[in-house]
Coordinates of C-alpha atoms and ligand atoms in Angstrom, one line a residue:
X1 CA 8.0 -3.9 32.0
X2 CA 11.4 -4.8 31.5
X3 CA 13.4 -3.7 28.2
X4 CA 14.1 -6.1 25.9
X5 CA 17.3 -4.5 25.0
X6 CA 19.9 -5.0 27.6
X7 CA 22.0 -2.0 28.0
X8 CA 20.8 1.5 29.2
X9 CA 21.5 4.3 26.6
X10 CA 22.3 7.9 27.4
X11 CA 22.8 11.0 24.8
X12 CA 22.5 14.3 24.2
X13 CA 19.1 15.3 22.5
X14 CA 19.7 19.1 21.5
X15 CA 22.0 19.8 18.9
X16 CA 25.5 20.2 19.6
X17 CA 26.5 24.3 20.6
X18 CA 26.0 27.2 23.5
X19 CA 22.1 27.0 24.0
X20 CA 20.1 28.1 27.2
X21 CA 19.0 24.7 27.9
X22 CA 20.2 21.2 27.0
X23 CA 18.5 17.8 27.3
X24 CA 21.0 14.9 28.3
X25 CA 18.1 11.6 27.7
X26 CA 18.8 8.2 29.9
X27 CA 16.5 5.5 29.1
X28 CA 16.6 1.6 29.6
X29 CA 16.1 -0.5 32.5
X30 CA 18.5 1.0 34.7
X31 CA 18.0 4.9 33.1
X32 CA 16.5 6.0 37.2
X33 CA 19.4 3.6 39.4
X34 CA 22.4 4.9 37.5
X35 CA 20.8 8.6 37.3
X36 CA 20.5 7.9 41.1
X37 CA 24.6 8.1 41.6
X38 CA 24.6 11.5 40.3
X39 CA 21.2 13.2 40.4
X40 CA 19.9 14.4 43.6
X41 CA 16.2 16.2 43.9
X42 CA 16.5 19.5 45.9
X43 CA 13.6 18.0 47.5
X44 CA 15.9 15.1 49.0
X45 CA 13.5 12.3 47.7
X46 CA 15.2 9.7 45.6
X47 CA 15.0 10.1 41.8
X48 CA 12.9 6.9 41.4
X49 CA 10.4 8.4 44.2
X50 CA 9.4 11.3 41.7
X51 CA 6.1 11.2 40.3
X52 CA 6.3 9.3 36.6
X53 CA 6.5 12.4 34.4
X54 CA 6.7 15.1 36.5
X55 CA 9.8 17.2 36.8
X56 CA 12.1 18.2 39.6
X57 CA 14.5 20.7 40.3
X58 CA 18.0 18.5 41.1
X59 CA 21.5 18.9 41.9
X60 CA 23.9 17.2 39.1
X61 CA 26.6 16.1 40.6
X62 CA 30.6 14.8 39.1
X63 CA 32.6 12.6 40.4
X64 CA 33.5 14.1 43.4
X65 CA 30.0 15.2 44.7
X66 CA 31.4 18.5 44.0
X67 CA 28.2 20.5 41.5
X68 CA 27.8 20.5 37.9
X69 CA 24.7 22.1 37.8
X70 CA 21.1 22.3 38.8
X71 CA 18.7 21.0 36.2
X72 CA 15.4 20.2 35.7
X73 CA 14.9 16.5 35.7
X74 CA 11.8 14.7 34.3
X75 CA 11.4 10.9 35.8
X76 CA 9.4 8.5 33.1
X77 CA 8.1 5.0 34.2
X78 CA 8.2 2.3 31.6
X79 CA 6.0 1.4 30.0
X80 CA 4.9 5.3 30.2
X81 CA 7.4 6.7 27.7
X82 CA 8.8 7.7 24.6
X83 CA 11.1 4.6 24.0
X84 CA 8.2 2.5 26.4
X85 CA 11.3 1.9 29.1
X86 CA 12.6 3.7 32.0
X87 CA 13.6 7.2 30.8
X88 CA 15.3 10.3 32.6
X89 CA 15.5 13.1 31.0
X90 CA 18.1 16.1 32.3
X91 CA 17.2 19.8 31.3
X92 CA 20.3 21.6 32.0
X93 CA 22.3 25.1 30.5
X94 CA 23.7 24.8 27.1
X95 CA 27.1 24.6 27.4
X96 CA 29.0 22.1 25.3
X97 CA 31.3 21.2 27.9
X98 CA 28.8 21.1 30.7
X99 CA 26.3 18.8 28.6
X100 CA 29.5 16.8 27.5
X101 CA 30.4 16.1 31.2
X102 CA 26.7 14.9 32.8
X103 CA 26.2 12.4 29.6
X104 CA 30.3 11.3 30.6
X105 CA 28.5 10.7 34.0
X106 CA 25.7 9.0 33.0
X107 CA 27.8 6.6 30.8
X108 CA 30.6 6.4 34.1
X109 CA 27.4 4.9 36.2
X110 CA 26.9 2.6 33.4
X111 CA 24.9 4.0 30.9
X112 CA 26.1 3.4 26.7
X113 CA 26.3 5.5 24.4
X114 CA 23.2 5.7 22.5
X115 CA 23.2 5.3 18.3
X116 CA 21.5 7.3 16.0
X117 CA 17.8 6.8 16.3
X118 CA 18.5 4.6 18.9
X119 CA 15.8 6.5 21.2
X120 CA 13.2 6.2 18.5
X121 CA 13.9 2.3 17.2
X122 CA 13.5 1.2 21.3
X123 CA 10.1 2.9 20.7
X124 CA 9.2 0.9 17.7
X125 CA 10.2 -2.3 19.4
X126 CA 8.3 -1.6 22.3
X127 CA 5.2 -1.1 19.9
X128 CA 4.7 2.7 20.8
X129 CA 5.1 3.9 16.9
X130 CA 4.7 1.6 13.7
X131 CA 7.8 2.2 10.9
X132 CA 5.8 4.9 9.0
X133 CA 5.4 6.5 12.1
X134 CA 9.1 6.6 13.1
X135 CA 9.6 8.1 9.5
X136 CA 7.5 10.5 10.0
X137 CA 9.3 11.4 13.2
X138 CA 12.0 12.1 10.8
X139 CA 10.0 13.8 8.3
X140 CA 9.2 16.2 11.1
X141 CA 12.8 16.8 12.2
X142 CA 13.5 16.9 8.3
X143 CA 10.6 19.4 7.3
X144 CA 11.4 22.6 5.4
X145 CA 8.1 23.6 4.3
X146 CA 4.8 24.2 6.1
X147 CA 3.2 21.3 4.0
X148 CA 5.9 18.8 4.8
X149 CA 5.8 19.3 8.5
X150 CA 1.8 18.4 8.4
X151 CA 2.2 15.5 6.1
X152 CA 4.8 14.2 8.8
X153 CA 2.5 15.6 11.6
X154 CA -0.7 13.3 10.1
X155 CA 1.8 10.6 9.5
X156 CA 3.5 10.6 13.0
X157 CA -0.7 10.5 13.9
X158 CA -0.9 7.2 12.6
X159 CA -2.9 8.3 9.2
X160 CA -0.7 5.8 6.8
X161 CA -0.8 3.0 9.7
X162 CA -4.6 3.3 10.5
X163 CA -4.4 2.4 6.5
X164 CA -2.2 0.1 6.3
X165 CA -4.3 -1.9 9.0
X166 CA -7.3 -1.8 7.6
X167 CA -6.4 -3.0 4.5
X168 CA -4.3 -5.9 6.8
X169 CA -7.6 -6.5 8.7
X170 CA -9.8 -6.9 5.7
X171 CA -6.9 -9.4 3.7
X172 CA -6.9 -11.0 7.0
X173 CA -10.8 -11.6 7.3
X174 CA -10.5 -12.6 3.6
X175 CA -8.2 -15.5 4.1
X176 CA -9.4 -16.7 7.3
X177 CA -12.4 -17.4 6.0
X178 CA -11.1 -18.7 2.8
X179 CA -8.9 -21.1 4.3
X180 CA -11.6 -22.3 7.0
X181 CA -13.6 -23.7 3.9
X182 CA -10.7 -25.6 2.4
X183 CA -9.5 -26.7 5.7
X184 CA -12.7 -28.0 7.0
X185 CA -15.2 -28.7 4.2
X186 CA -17.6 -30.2 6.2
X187 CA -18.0 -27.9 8.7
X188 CA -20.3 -24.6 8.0
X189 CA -17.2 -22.2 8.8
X190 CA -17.3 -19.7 6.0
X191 CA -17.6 -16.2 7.7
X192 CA -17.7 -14.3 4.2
X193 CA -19.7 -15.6 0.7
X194 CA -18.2 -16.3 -2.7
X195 CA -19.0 -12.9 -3.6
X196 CA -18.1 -11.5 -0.2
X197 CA -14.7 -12.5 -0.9
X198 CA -14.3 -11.2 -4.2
X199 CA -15.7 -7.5 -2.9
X200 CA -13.3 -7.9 -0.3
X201 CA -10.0 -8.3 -2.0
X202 CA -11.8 -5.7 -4.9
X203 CA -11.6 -3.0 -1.8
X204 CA -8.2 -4.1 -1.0
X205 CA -6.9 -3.2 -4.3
X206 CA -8.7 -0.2 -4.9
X207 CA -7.4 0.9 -0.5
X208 CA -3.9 -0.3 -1.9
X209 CA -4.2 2.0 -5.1
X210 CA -5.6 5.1 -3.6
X211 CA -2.4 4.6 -1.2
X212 CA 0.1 4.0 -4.1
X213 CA -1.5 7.2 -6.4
X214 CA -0.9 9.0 -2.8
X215 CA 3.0 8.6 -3.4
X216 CA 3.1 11.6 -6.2
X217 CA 1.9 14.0 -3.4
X218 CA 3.4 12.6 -0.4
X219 CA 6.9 12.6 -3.1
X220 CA 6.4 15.7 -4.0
X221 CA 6.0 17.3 -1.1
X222 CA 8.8 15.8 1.8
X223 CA 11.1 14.5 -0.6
X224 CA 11.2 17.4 -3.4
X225 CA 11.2 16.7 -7.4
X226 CA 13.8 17.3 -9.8
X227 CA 13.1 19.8 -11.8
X228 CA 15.0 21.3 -14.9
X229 CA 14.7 24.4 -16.3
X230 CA 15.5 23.5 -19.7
X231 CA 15.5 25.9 -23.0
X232 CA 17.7 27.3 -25.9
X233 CA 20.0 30.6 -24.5
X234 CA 18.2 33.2 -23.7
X235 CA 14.4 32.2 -23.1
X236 CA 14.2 33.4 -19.3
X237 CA 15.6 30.2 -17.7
X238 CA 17.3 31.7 -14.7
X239 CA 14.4 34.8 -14.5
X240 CA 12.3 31.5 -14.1
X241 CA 14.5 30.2 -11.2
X242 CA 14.5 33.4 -9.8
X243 CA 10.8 34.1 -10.0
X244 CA 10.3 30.5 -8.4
X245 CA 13.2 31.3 -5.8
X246 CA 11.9 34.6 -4.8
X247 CA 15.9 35.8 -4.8
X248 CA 18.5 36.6 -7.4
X249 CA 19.7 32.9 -7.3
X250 CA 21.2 33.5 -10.9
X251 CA 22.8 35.9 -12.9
X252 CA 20.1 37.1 -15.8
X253 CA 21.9 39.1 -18.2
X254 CA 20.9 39.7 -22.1
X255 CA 23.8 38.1 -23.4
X256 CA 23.3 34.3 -24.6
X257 CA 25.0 31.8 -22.6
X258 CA 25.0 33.6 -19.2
X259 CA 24.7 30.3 -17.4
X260 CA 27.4 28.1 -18.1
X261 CA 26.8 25.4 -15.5
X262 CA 23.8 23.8 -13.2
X263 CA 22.8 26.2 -10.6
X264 CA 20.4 24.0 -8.1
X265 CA 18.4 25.7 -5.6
X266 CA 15.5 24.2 -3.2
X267 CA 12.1 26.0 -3.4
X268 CA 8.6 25.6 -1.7
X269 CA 6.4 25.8 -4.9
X270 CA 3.3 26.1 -2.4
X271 CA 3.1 23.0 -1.1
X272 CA 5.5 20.9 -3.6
X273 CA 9.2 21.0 -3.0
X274 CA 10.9 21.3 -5.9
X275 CA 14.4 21.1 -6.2
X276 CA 15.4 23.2 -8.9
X277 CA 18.5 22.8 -11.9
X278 CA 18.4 25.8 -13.7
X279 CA 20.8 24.8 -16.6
X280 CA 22.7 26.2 -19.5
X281 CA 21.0 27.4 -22.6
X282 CA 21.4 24.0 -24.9
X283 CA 22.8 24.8 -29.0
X284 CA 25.0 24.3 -31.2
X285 CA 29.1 25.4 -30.0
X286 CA 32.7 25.0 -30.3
X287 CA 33.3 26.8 -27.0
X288 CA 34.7 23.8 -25.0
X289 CA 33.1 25.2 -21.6
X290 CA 30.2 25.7 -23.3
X291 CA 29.2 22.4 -24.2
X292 CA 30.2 20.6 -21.1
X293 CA 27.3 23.2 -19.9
X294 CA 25.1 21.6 -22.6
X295 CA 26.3 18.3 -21.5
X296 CA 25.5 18.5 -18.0
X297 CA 21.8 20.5 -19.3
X298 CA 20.9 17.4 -20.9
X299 CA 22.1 15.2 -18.0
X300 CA 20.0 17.3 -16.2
X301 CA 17.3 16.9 -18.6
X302 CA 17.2 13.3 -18.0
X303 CA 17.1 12.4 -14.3
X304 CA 14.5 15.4 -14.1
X305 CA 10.8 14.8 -12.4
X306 CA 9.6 17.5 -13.5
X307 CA 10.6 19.9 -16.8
X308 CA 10.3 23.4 -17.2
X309 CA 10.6 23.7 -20.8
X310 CA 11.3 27.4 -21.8
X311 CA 10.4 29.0 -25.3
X312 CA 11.0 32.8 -26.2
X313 CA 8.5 33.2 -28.8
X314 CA 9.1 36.9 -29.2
X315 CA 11.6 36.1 -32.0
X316 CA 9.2 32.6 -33.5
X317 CA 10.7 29.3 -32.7
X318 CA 13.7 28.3 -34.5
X319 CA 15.9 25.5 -35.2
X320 CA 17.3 25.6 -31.5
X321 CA 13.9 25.4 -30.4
X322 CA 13.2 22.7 -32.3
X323 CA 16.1 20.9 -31.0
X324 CA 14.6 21.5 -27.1
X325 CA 11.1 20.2 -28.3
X326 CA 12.6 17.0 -29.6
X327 CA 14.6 16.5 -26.5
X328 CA 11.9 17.1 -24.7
X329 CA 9.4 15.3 -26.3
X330 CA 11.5 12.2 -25.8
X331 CA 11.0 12.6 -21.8
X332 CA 7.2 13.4 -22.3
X333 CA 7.0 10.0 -23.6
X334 CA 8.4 8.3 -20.9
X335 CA 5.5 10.2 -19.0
X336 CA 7.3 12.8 -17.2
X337 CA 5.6 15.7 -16.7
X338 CA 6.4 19.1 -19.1
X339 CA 5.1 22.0 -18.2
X340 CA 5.9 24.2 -21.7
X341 CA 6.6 28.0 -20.8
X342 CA 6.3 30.5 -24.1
X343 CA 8.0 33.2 -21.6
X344 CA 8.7 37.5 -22.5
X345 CA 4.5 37.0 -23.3
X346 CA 4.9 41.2 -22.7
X347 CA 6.7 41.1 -25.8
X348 CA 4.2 39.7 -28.1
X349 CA 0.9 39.4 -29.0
X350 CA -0.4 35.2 -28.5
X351 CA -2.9 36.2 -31.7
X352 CA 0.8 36.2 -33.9
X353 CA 2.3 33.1 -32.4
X354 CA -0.9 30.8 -32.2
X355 CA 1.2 28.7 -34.7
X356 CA 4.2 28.1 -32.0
X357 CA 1.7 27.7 -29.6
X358 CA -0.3 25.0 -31.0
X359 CA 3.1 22.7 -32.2
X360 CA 4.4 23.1 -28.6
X361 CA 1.0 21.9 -27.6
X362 CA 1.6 19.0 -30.1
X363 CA 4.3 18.0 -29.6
X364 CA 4.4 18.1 -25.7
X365 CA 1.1 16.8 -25.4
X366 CA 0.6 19.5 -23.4
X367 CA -1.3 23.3 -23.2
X368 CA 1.8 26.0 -23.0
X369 CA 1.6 28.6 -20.5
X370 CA 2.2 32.3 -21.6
X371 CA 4.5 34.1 -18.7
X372 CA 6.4 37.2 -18.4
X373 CA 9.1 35.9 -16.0
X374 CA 9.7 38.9 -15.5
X375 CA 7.1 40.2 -13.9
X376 CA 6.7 38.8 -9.9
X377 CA 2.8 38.5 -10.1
X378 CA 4.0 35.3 -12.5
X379 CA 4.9 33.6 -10.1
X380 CA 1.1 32.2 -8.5
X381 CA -0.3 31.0 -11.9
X382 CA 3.2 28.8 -12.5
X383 CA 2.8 27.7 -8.7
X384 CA -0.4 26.5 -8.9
X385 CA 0.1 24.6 -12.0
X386 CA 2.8 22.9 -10.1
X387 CA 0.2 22.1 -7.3
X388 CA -2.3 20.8 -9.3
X389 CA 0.1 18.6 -11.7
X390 CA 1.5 17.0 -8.0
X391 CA -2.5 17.3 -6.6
X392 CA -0.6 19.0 -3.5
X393 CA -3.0 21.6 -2.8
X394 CA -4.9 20.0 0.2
X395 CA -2.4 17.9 2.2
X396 CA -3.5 18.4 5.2
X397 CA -7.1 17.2 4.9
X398 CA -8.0 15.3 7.9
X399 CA -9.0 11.9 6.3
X400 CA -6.0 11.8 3.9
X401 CA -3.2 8.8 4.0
X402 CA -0.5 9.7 2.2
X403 CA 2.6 7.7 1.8
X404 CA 5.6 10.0 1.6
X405 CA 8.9 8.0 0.3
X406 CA 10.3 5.3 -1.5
X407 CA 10.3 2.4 0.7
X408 CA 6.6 2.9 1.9
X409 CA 6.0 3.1 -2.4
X410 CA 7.6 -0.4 -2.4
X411 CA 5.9 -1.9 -0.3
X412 CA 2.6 -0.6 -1.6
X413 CA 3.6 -1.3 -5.0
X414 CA 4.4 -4.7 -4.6
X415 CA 0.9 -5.7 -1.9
X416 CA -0.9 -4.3 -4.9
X417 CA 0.6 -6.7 -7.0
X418 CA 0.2 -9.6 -4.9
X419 CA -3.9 -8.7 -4.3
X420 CA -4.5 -8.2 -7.7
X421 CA -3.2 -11.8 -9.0
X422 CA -4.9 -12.9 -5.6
X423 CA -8.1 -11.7 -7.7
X424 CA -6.8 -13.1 -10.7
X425 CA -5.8 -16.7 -8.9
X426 CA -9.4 -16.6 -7.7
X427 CA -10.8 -16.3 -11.0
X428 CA -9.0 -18.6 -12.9
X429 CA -6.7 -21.2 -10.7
X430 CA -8.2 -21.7 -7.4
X431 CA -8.5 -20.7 -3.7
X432 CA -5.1 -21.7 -2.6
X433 CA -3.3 -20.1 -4.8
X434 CA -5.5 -16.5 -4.3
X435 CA -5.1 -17.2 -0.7
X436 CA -1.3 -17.6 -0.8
X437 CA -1.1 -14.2 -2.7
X438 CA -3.3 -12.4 -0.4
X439 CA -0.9 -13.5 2.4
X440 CA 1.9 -12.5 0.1
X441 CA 0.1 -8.8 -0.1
X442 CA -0.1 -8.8 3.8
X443 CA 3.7 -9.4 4.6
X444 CA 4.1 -6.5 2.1
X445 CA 2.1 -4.3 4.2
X446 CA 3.6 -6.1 7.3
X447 CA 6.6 -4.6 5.8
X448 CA 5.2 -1.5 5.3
X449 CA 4.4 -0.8 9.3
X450 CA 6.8 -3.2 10.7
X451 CA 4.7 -5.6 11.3
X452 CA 7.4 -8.3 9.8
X453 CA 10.2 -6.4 8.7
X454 CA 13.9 -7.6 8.0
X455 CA 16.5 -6.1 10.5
X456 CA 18.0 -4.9 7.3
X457 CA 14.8 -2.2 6.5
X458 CA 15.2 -1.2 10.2
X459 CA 18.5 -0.5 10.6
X460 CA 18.7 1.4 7.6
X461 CA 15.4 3.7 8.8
X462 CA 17.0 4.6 12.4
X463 CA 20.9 5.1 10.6
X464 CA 19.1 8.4 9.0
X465 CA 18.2 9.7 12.4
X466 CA 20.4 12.5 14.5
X467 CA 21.9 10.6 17.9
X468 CA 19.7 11.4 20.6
X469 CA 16.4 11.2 19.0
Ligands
LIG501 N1 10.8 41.4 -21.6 C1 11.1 40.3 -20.9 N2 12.4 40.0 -20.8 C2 12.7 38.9 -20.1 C3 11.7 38.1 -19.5 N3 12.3 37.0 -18.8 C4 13.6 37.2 -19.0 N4 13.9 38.3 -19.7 C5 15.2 38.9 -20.2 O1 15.8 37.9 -21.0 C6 17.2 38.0 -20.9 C7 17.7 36.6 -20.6 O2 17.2 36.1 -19.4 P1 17.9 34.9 -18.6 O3 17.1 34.6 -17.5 O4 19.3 35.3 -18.3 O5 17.9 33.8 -19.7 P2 18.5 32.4 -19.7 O6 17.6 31.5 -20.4 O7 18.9 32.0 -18.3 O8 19.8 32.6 -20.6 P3 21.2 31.7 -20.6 O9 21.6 31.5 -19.2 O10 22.1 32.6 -21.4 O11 20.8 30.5 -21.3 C8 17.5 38.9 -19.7 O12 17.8 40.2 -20.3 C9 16.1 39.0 -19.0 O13 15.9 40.2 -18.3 C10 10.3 38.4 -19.6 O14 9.4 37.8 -19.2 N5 10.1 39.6 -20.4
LIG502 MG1 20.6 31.5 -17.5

């Protein structure tokens, strides 16, 4: 099979720094003749005589013939390979300048420099990986929690694409046979009856929303949600980071207005990633730093996913308080999620504030949680909250498809749109026009796996990759 790209690529696939071993990766057309010039096997075969995927113990040489080091050298035959070309791969010591000077050899005997993701987009040309497979090759490179890394894992499985095609396959079957009646009336061509039809595009949608609902998990848990820790001076903000960053991430002190700016902090909540603002207590001041801290609280505030809303109900609410729920409130109805904290609950009895309690509930729309921040064993109740707001709690189930970022989301979004006016069109304006949409929905899920995909999407998917992968 020959590479429809023209030019061989070579880079180095470890990161950049002393390590014991470093992997120099060749692939293209040419990746075993131009390794030829400058690889030798101990065993005095030629390089392209080795065994596809076995490795070898070779003599790298410079320019000179003179030794650069003896490496381990794995021979891939296309289509047999990561990138579905020609690959060598050179397993050689760690040194920065020894690495630097075998890939200088490689690109001296005509290899090019490879770009970032460049390894990885030759394997999505070549069909080896679908788009949300080659993000979850970067979600896996990416991952910082346990949760992430098997969300990535089932992704880079194929979970989303085996999905996405099913869905294709049954849109597909939909229209075919659709479009065979209007083509050819005459002829007995329909695979699928009038009501057969109908069912079919009804399991499309419900496939397609299952996939979008997916998004608050698969978001939650690679990408991370804003969260605010938001509250008068005083409540237990930063104890709350703390608690959630198991580490004095803040200073907690019992004067009012310790935090005077945004302290951000990433934390695995469980399985959600959250990426924390803990934020200056919001009231009333003339102190000039103060109230850029306000400021940037209720900036905060805004761009948040997720709010932490802190109440000290030791002392009752009071008109600062009130001034949080309102803000507060404000977001709740735009449907983010609150989850209300009455924290210091060691200092008083729920019995004597069931009145605070139950307007927080009011106006949050939502049941407060009594914590003493305080006190480490706080920490699983708030987590698991979190979990079960972001349904993270089983991510790893084997049958789950879960989209995990915003483009896939798009995509989604928009093939749902499409098959639900397809059912719609159906209804009320004709075959045509549902079968147009339902094509519509396709090329959105085309999009999703790459199917048909702009240059654009692609380019900008393989930019976020490291060189060499
Ligand atoms: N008894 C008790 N004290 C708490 C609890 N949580 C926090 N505190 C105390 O409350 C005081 C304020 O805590 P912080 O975490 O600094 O409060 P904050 O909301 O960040 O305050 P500002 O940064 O000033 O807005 C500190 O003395 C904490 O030790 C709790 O659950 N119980
Ligand atoms: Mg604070």
């Amino acid at each position: 099979m020959y590479s429809m790209f023209g030019s061989t690529i070579a880079a180095i696939s470890t990161p950049r720094g002393k390590g014991g071993v470093a992997v120099i990766r060749i692939s293209g057309d040419e990746a075993i003749s131009i390794c030829e010039s400058f690889v030798f096997p101990k065993s005095k075969k030629k390089l392209g005589e080795i065994r596809h995927a076995s490795v070898c113990l070779a003599d790298v040489t410079d320019e000179d013939g003179d030794l650069l080091d003896e490496a381990l050298v794995s021979v891939f035959h296309a289509p047999h390979s990561y990138t579905g070309e020609n690959t060598v791969e050179i397993s050689c010591h760690g040194g920065i300048l020894l690495t630097e000077s075998i890939l200088m050899r490689a690109l001296a005997c005509g290899a090019v420099q490879a770009g970032p993701g460049e390894f990885t987009r030759r394997a999505f040309s070549a069909g080896k990986l679908s788009l949300s497979q080659a993000e979850a090759v970067i979600g896996m490179i990416d991952a910082q929690t346990k949760a992430s890394l098997s969300l990535s894992r089932l992704n880079l499985g194929g979970a989303v694409r085996r999905k996405t095609d099913a869905i294709y396959e049954n849109l597909r079957n939909v229209v075919s046979s659709v479009y065979a009646v209007i083509d050819f009336p005459d002829e007995d061509l329909a695979s699928l009856s009038e009501d057969e039809v109908r069912e079919g595009i009804e399991s499309a949608i419900s496939a397609l929303e299952n996939l979008r609902r997916s998004y608050k998990t698969g978001h939650a848990v690679c990408e991370g949600v804003r969260t605010v820790i938001f509250g008068k001076p005083n409540t237990g903000k930063s104890t709350i980071l703390n608690l959630l960053a198991e580490k004095e991430r803040a200073i907690v002190t019992d004067v009012a207005g310790t935090t005077r700016d945004v302290i951000s902090e990433t934390v695995a909540a469980g399985n959600v990633t959250l990426r924390l603002s803990d934020t200056a207590g919001v009231h009333g001041t003339n102190d000039l730093v103060e109230s850029i801290g306000v400021q940037r609280s209720i900036e905060a505030l805004e761009e948040a996913e997720l709010i932490l809303a802190v109440f000290d109900l030791s002392h009752g609410l009071d008109a600062e308080d009130e001034e949080i729920l309102t803000h507060v409130e404000k977001r709740a109805s735009f449907g983010i999620p609150v989850i209300a904290i009455c924290n210091k609950s060691d200092l008083f009895e729920s019995e004597k504030v069931k009145n605070d309690i139950q307007k927080i509930e009011t106006m949050l729309g939502t049941k407060p949680i009594l914590l003493s921040a305080k006190n480490e064993n706080s920490r699983e109740p708030l987590v698991s909250l979190i979990e079960q707001i972001f349904e993270s709690s089983d991510v790893s189930a084997a049958d789950n498809a879960v989209i995990t970022n915003a483009r896939q989301f798009a995509a989604v979004s928009e093939a749902l749109t499409h098959a639900q006016s397809a059912l719609f069109s159906l209804e009320y304006l004709g075959e045509d026009t549902a079968c147009a949409e339902l094509e519509l929905a396709m090329g959105k899920l085309g999009e999703l796996d790459g199917r048909q995909v702009t240059i654009d999407i692609v380019d900008s998917i393989f930019h976020r990759f490291c060189v060499g992968k």
